Tab-separated table of C-alpha atoms in Angstrom:
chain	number	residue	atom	x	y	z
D	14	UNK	CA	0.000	0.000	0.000
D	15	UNK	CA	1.338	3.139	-1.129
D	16	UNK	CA	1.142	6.640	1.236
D	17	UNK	CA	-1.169	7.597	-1.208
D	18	UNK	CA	-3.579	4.860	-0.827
D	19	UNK	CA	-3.470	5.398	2.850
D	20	UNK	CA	-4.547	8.168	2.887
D	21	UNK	CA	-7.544	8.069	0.798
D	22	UNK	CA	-8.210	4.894	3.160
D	23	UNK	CA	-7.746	7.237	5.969
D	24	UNK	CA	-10.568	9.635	4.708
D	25	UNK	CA	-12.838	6.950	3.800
D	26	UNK	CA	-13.015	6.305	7.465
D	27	UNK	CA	-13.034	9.263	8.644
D	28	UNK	CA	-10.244	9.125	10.675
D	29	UNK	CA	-9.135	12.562	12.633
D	30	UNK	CA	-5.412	13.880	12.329
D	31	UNK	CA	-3.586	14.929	15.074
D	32	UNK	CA	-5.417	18.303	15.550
D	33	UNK	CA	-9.311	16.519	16.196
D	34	UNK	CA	-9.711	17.206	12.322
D	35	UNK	CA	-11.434	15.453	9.210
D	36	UNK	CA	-9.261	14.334	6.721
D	37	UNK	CA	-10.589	14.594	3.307
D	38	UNK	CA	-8.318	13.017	0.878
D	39	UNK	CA	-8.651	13.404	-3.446
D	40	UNK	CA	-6.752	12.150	-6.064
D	41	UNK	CA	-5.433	14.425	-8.880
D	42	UNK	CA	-4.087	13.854	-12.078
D	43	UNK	CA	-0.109	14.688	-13.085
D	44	UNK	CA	-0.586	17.629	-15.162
D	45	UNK	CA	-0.374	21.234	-16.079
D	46	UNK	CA	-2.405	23.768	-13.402
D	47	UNK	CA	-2.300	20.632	-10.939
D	48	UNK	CA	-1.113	22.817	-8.054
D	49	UNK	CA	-4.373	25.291	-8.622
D	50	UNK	CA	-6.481	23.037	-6.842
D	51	UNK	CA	-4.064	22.816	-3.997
D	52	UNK	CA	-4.198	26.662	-3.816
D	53	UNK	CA	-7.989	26.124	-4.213
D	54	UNK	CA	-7.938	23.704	-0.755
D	55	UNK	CA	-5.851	26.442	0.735
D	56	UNK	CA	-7.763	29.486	0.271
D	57	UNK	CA	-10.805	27.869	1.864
D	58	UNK	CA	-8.669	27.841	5.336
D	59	UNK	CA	-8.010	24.055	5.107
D	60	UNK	CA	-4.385	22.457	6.119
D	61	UNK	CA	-3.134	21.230	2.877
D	62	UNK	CA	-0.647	18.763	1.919
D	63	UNK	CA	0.007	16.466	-1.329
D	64	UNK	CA	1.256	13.031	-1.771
D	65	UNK	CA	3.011	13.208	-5.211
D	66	UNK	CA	5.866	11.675	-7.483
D	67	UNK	CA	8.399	13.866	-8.188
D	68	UNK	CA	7.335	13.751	-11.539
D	69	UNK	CA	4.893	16.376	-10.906
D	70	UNK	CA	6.838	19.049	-9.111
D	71	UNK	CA	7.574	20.762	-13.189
D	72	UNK	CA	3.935	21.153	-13.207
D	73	UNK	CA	3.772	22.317	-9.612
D	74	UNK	CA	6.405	25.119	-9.531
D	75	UNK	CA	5.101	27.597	-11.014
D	76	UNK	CA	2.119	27.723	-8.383
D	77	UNK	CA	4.665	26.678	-5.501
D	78	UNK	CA	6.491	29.830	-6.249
D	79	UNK	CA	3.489	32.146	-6.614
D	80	UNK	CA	2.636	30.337	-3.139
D	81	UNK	CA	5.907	31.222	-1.542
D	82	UNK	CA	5.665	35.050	-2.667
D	83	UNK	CA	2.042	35.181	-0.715
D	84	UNK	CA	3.747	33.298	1.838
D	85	UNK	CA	0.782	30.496	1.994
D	86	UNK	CA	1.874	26.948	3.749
D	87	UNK	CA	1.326	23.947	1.659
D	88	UNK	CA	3.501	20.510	2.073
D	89	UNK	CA	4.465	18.738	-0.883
D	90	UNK	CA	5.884	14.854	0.158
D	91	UNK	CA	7.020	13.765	-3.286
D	92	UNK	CA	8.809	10.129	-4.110
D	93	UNK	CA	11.944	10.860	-6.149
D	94	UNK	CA	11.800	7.743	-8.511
D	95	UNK	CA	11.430	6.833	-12.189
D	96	UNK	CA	11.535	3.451	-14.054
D	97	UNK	CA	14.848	2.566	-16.000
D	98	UNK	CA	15.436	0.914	-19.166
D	99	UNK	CA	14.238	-3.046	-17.670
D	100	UNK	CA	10.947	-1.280	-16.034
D	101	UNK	CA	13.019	-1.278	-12.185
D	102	UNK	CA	12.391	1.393	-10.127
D	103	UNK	CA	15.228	3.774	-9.553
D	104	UNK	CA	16.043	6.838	-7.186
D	105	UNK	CA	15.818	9.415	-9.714
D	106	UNK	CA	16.259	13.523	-8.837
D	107	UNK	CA	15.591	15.030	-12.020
D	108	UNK	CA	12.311	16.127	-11.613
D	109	UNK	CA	13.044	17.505	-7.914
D	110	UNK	CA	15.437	20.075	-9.164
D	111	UNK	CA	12.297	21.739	-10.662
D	112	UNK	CA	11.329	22.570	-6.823
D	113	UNK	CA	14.651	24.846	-6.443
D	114	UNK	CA	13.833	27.222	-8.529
D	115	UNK	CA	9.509	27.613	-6.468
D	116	UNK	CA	11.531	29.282	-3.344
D	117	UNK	CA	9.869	26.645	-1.292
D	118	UNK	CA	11.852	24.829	1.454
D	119	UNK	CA	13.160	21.893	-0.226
D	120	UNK	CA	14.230	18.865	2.176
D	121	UNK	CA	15.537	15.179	1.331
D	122	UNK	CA	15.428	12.495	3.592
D	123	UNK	CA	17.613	9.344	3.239
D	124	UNK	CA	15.795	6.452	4.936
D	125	UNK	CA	12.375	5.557	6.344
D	126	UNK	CA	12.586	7.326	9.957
D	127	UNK	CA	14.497	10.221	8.269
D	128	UNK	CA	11.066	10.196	5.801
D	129	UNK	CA	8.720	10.278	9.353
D	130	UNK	CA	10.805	12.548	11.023
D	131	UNK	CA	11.504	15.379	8.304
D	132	UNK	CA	7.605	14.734	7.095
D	133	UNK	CA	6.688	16.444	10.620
D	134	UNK	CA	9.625	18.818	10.494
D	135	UNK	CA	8.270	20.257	7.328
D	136	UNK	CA	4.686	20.896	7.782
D	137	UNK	CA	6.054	22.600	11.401
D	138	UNK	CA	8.324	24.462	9.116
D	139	UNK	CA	5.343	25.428	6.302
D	140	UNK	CA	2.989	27.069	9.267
D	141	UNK	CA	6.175	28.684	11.076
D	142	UNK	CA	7.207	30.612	8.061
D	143	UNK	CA	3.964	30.475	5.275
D	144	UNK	CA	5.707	28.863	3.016
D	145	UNK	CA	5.702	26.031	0.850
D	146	UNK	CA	7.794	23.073	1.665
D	147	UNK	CA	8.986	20.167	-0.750
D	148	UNK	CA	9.991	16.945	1.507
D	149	UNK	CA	11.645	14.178	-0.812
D	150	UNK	CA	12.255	11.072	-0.399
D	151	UNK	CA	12.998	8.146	-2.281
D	152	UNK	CA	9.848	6.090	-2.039
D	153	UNK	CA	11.272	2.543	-1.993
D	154	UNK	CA	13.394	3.069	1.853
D	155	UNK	CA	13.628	-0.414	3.815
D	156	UNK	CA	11.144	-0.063	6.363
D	157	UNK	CA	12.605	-2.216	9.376
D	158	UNK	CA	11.141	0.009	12.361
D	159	UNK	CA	10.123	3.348	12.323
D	160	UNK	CA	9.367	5.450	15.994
D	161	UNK	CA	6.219	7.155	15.393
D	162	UNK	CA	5.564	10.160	17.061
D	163	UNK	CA	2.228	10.340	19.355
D	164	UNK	CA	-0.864	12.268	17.686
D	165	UNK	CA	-0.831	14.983	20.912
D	166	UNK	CA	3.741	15.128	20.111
D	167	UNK	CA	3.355	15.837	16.907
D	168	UNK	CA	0.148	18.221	17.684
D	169	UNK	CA	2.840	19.883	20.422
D	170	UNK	CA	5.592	20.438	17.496
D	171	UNK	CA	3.615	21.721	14.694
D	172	UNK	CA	1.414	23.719	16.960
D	173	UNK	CA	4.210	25.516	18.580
D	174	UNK	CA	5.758	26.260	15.136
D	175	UNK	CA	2.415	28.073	14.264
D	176	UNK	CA	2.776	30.280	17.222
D	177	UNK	CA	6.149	31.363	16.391
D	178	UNK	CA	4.817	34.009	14.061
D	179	UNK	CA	5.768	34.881	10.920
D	180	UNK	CA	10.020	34.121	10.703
D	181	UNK	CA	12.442	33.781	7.541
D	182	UNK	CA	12.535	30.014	6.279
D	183	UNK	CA	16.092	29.246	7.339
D	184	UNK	CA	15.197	30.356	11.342
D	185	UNK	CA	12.055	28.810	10.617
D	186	UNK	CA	13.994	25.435	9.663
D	187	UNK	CA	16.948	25.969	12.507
D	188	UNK	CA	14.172	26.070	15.058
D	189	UNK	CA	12.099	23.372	13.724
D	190	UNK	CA	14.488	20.545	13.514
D	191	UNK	CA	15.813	22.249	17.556
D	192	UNK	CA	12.383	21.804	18.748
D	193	UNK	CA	12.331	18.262	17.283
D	194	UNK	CA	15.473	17.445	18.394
D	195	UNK	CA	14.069	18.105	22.018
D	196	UNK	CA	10.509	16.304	20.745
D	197	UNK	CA	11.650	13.058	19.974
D	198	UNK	CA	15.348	12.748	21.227
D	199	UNK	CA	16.819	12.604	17.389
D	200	UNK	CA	18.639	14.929	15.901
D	201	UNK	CA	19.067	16.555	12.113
D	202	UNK	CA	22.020	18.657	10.680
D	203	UNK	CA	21.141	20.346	7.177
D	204	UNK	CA	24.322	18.869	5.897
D	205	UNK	CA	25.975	16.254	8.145
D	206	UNK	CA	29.276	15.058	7.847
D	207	UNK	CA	30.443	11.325	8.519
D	208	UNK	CA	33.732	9.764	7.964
D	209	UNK	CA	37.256	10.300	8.520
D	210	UNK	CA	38.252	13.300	10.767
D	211	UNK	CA	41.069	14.206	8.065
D	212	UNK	CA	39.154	13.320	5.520
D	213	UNK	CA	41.013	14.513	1.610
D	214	UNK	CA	38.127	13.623	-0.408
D	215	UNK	CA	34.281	13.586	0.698
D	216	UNK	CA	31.248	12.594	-0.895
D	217	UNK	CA	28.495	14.573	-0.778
D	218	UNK	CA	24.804	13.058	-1.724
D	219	UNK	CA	21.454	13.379	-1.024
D	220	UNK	CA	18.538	10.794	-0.117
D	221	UNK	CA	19.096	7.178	-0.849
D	222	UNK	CA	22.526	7.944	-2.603
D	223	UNK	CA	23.793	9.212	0.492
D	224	UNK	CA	22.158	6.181	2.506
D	225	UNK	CA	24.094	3.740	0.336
D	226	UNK	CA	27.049	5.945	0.304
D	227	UNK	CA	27.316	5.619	4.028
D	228	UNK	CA	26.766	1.988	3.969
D	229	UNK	CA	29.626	2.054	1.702
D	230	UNK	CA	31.818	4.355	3.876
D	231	UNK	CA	33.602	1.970	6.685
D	232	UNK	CA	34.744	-0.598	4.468
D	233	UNK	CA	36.140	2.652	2.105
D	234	UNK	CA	37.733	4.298	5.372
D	235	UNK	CA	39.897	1.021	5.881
D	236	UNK	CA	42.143	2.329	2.741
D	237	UNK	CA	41.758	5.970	2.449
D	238	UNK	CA	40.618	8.976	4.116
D	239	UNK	CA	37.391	9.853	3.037
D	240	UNK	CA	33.646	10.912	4.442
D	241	UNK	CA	30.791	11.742	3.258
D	242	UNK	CA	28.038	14.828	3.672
D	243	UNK	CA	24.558	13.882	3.359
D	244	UNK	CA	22.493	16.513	2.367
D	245	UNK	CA	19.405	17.450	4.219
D	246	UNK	CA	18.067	20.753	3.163
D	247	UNK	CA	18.416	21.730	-0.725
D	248	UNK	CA	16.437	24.722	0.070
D	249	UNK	CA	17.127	27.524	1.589
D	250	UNK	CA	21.390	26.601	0.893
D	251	UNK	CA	24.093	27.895	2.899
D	252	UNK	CA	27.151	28.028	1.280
D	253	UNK	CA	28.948	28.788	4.374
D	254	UNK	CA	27.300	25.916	6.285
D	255	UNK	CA	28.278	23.447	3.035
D	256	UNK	CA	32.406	24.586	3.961
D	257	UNK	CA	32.390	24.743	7.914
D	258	UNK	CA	30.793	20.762	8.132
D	259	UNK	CA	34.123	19.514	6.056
D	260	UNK	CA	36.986	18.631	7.695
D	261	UNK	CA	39.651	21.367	7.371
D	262	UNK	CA	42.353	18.801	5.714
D	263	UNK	CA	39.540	18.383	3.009
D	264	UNK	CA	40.947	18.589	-0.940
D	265	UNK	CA	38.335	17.029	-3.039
D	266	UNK	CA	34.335	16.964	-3.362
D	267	UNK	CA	32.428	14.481	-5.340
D	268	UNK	CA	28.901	15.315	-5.901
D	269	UNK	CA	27.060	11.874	-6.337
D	270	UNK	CA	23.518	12.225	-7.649
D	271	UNK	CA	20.799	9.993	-9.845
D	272	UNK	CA	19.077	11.261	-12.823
D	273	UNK	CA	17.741	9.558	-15.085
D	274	UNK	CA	18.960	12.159	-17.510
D	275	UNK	CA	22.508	12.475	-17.872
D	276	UNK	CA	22.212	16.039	-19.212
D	277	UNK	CA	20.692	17.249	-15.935
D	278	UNK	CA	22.593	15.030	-13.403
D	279	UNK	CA	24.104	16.039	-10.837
D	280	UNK	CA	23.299	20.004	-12.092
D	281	UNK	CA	21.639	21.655	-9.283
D	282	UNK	CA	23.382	20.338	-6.596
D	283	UNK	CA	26.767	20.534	-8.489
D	284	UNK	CA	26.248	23.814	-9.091
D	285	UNK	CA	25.388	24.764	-5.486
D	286	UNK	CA	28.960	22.695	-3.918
D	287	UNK	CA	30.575	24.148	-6.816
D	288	UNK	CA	29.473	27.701	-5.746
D	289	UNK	CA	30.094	27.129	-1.882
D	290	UNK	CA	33.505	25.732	-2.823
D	291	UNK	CA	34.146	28.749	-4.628
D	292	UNK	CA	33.033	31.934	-2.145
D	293	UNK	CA	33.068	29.663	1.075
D	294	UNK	CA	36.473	27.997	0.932
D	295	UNK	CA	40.050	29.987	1.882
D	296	UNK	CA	41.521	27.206	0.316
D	297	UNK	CA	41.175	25.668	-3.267
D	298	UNK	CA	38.653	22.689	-3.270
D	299	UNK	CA	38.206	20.242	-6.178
D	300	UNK	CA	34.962	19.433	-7.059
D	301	UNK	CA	33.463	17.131	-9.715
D	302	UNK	CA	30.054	15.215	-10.366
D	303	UNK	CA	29.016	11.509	-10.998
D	304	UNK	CA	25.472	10.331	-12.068
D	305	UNK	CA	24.696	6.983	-10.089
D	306	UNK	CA	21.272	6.495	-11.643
D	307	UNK	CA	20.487	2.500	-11.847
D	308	UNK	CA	23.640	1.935	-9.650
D	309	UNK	CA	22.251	0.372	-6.989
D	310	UNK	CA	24.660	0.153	-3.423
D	311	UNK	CA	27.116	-1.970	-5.247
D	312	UNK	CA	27.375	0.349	-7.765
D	313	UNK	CA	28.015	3.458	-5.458
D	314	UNK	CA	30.217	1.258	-3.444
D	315	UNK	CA	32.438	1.085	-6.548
D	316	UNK	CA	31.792	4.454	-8.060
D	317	UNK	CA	33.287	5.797	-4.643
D	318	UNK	CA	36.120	3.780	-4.773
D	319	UNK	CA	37.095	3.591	-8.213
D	320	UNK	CA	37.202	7.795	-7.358
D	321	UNK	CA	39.856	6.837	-4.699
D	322	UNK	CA	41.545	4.644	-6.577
D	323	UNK	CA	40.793	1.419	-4.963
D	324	UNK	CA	39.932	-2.000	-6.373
D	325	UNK	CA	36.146	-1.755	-7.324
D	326	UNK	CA	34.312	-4.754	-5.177
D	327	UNK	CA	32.881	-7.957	-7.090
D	328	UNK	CA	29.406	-9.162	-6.288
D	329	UNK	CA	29.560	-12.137	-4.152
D	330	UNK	CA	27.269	-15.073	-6.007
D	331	UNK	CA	25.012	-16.564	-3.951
D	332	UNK	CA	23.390	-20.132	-3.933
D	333	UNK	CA	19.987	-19.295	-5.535
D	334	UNK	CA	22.362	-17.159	-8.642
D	335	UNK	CA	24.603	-20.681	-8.907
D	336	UNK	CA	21.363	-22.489	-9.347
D	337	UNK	CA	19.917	-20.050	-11.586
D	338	UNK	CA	22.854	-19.740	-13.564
D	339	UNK	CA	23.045	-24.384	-13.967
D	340	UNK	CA	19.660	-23.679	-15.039
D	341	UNK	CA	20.240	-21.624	-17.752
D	342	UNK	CA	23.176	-24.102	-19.299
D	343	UNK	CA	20.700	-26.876	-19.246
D	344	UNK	CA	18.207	-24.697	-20.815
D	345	UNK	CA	21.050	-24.009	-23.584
D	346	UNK	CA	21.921	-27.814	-23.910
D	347	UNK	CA	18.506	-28.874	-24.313
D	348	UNK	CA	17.277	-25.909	-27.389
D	349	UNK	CA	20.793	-26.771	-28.625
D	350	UNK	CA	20.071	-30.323	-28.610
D	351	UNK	CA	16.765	-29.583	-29.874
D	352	UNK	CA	17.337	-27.291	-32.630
D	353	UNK	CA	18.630	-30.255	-35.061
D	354	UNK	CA	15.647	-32.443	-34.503
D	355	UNK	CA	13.561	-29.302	-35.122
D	356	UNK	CA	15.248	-28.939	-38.662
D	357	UNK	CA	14.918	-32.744	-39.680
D	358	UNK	CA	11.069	-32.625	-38.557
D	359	UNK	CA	10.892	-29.611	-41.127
D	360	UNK	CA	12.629	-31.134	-43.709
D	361	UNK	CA	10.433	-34.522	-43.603
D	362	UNK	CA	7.455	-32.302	-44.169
């Protein structure tokens, strides 16, 4: 069951949210003037939010960014993901870089608790400062346990957002992700560093990518220095934040993103380390791009250390591939063995 469908099941049964309300729940079609109707839903004095693929944020911006200059809240949860060439779903930002140009708040979480946590964190940051807020994720995380926050905790955090008044989005976000902090006992950095403390080369990534690059990252660390930033917040970006979370013995950034299309990959956010590299850094930081779209965690495994020059790791073959793999060598034997009679059948006929 997707979020999607939960929702609708939620209004169905007329279920209350966390503030004693009704939940009314529609589907919309992916298309051009799709965000009117959320504007619609908003000027009646409703709290809106939308479920959406990423897919539709083009169609979306243009309303998200008239929404942000009349400083209206509105949460957009969108699933960064598109299909590649054998129909298998991939993490796929293209479409989300659409969002950066709304001015909405544009966050990325990088696993299933990150999803719940940064889910509340953005509709607390949407009432704080009237704005529109973009929360991506990549829609396929490994759910193994999540800890949920109460109806009457997360009533507490967003309600005490909304009486903060009317702040800028960046003190709106720093005292959102405090308050949550305090809330639920975890705590979120807009770009958080992990790895070696004299780290020469970090990765930095967003979402899944930057979930598999940290499952990548000890077995990496036992040959080289290296770390990696996960990004948090795309939106608002502080270039002087991106510089002081590096270690100072830093020489090398490698932006890893997925897009499906290699033209755009890796552009926005590029652009934005390139930028901080630039005016944030006193000293002279490298920084290049690689497009892990289809990759998978082997993949990024190896794209990370083929960029530190390390043997790239082999995929270990399992009993059920052996089997699979005998299989297809009978298979072979028996069309081979096959295909002869096949031709002397046609010829008797």
């Amino acid at each position: 069951q997707t979020l999607g469908d939960a929702a609708l099941a939620w209004s169905r049964r007329a279920e209350k949210n966390a503030f004693g309300e009704w939940v009314s729940a529609l589907r919309m079609e992916t298309r051009a003037g799709a965000g009117h109707a959320l504007w619609g839903a908003l000027a009646a004095g409703s709290r809106v939010a939308a479920i959406a693929g990423a897919a539709s944020l083009p169609y979306m911006a243009p309303v998200l960014a008239e929404l942000a200059a009349r400083r209206q809240p509105i949460v957009v949860h969108a699933a960064a993901q598109s299909l590649d060439a054998q129909a298998n779903v991939q993490t796929d930002f293209s479409d989300v870089f659409a969002a950066l140009q709304s001015r909405a708040v544009v966050l990325a979480s990088a696993s299933a608790q990150e999803a719940h946590d940064l889910a509340a964190v953005a509709h607390a940051v949407a009432q704080a400062a009237g704005v529109p807020v973009v929360h991506v994720t990549s829609g396929a995380e490994a759910v193994v346990s999540v800890q949920m926050l109460s109806h009457s905790q997360l009533a507490g955090f967003v309600g005490a957002a909304a009486a903060d008044g009317d702040v800028q989005p960046a003190a709106a976000l720093e005292q959102a992700l405090s308050r949550f902090a305090t809330t639920s006992g975890r705590t979120y950095c807009p770009l958080e560093y992990t790895g070696h403390a004299d780290a020469e080369t970090v990765f930095v990534a967003l979402g899944q990518v930057a979930s598999d690059a940290l499952a990548a990252l000890p077995a990496i660390s036992e040959d080289s220095r290296a770390g990696v930033l996960n990004v948090r917040v795309l939106r608002p970006w502080d270039h002087a934040q991106l510089v002081a979370s590096l270690p100072p013995t830093t020489k090398r950034l490698v932006v890893l993103s997925s897009a499906r299309d290699a033209d755009v990959a890796c552009d926005a956010l590029l652009a934005d380390v390139s930028v901080s590299a630039l005016i944030g850094s006193s000293t002279p930081l490298a920084v290049c791009g690689e497009n892990v779209f289809g990759a998978g965690a082997l993949g990024i495994a190896n794209v990370m250390r083929t960029a530190l020059d390390l043997e790239p790791l082999v995929e270990e073959e399992t009993e059920e591939k052996t089997e699979e793999k005998t299989e297809e060598k009978v298979d072979e034997k028996s069309a081979a063995a096959a295909e002869p009679t096949a031709v002397f059948d046609s010829a008797l006929e």
